[in-house]
Amino acid sequence: MNHIEKSFRELVELKYQLYNSLFLTLPLHAVQQTGLLLPLLNEACVKGLDNGQSPSTIINNFFKEHKPDLSERERISFLFKIIQYVERQIVLIDALEEAAYPKIHRINDSDSWGRIKQKVENKGIEAQMDELLDTFGIRVVLTAHPTQFYPGRVLAISTDLTEAITNDEVGNARDLLQQLGKTPFYRKQKPSAYDEAMALTWYLGNIFYPAVGDLLDRIDEFFPGKINHNKELITMGFWPGGDRDGNPFVKVDTTLKVARKLRFTLSTCYHAELKAIKRRMSFEGVYDILNELDEMFSEELTNSSGSKNVDLNYLLTQLDKVEKLLKDEHQSLFIDKVKSFKRKIKQFGFFFASIDIRQDSRVIGRAFDEVMKVNPGLFPENLWSLPEEEQLNILLRVKGRIDTSVFDDDLVRDTLESMKAIRSIQQLNGTRAAHRYIISNCRGTIDIAKVVALARLCSWGDEALSLDVVPLFETVDDLKGAGQSMKTLYDHPKYKTHLANRNNRQTVMLGFSDGTKDGGYLMANWGIYRAKEDISLISRESDVEVVFFDGRGGPPARGGGNTHLFYSALGKTIDSHQIQLTIQGQTISSHYGIQEAAKHNLGHLLTAGFENNLFNRTASDLSDHNRDLIEQMSVSGYDKYAALKAHPLFIPFLEERSTLKYYGLANIGSRPSKRGASEKLKLDDLRAIPFVGAWSQLKQNVPGFYGLGTALKEQEEAGKLEDCKELYNSSIFFKALISNSMQSMSKTNFALTKYMEDDEKFGDFWKIIYNEYLLTKEMVLKVSGDKELLQDNARSKNSIRLREGVVLPLLAIQQYALIEIQKLQDKPNDEHLALYERMVMRSLFGNINASRNSV
């Protein structure tokens, strides 16, 4: 047993047994009713699935043996209590892992920045390091995607429970467990878009503000003064209140309200730190300056006498004076506190996190068509029948202003007025507060040019656009054409002028989530890698700095997995002078829920970027042979996945045998679970989160592995297995690809749905999926040389094993409910149908929180 396994066993597994036993003694009705029977149900599930029994058989046999006299309504009530109990067990595991975080992640065992500094000195590349410290940056973007199932009051208990466990306060932990038992997990109403923003600003103020500050201070210790002028080293992005893609509830007033909330939250953080500094600065001259700033913040936060907001430049100028006085007259006493404060101010400005505006290209197109209709003569009537080059010319050279208030359609009007909102936010909180318009489902050059045209017509007129227009390429075909689309834009004189005003920097977003949904695991990852190479080459030729913004979800199926490994894997053919990515849902709370985790993961991102730019630029490159190998495998994997998608039972299977439709019923987010209003489910309209989540709830995780086994097997049959092994050992990119797929497969449990093997309608379809899983597991172990999945990642392996074991009764109950629902399809008025449907919906919570990155 290695160090991490030993630490995990002692600090998480054994303590879980202790605190769970404590939980059983609490005077809670649900605990007393279920706590003693839950271990018996868990054992019945393990044995029953091992013996090939269906969840329905397991649950029914359990009732016959332990609760034979219950009516169906009473059985349903009992199962709901099981769900409630397991939900709370998972919160306990979360708290235990967070309390043990420093030891099970070994964050104190090595000093990354010291190691990097030593390596830089050994190689004599100090000048390169200085340049990176001055220009490199990461941006972590918090999204509003509905995958955070814990309401705020549960998160608060979990935070306090973590602290109690860390300090071995058993009595306090017992009280908190009792509070947890009495606190509802389920939201009776959907949160509004502003509610989502409010929840995430808590993380900004309580986690990211101190964590970023500590990390900046740490870097400055090793490289004094080298990051003073870099305003982008660690910045935050924000989608709640700005992301309109498929969310009709986000309006301009929401966006503006969120911007004000971000400034208020940040000003509160600044004011608290300023007061702490002032307590130490009792010196003549210094105190008066800080006292004036203190009063200015007080006036802004209370808005007394219609006071103006604190000015950023004035704030920094006054702190410069303080720093100089401390140095010249007070022996630099406490000067580090002022320097640390200034570093945070330079990173966060008065915006805290940049609000991104995002909308689907089809909605933007609809708004553009309305503008043409209402403003005849502004564009040629035959615009869309002209050659693309002429269309581009007309769009990028448009002049004039339009009245956005005349449009009756709410969605059209909001799309146009969101352009104005960006400028309003810039005036309130600074240009960096909102400077990006992201085009979801971007199909190419014309979609980008439409946004440029609308921005000018609605807000900027002939002024230089203080706006970055960001295409989001997602589908396989769009990824293939992304490079050419950017080249066409770069070559246009008007767009060149626009980029010159934006520091010759172009941001391009690449969507792992919808890419995987469209093209499968292998093709999506390889397609994004190649798109990055194409765009990097074209951008370099055009003297444009390209910044890649990765739309990464929690699980490997949506671009998650080992982030550090992913960003360390980019060779010299891909520009990586900035790292930007989305984090969402329970990934926010699991990766950044405590300051230690936030510092660790933000630091990992930074060091991955530095290591890649300084040390890995040659070693990570793929040879022509290896590129051909991956290309062949991605095509094979795509063909296999495309055949599954084209299967006539693909959508019916998800509709009838999974939890897909229940995501829309759970009050976990403001956004609908699919685009469009069509009753008939179409894969194109289906969002990646419920799509991936449905497969995760089935414990099949199809998007995270499907097609990989077939691709590797074809290479083995062609006599190239050794080539695949060599590729795994030499390419960080390919190793990360395999490793992340292993993580997906480690969370599968086909025994749960083995009963479907004999299903008259879906039996053969289930076998297709299961056989590919078996093949993929066999092949990844062959290629990696491992004997079991996640052999080299003891922490993840043990965490997954513990969580999957605890949640097993929940999974069995969910399948049992789905089976009962199928039986009642021809009895829509049966009194139990709605209860079983609610049971499925409620079981989503615990399953997703147990997996932490399942959707």
Short mmCIF file of C-alpha atoms in Angstrom, two decimals, residues 14 126 270 602 661 854:
data_model
loop_
_atom_site.label_atom_id
_atom_site.label_comp_id
_atom_site.label_asym_id
_atom_site.label_seq_id
_atom_site.Cartn_x
_atom_site.Cartn_y
_atom_site.Cartn_z
CA LEU A 14 -11.90 4.60 8.32
CA GLU A 126 15.87 32.90 -17.17
CA TYR A 270 -11.08 44.96 -0.86
CA LEU A 602 -5.03 26.88 -9.90
CA LYS A 661 -36.12 13.52 -19.40
CA SER A 854 -20.32 12.83 -13.92
#
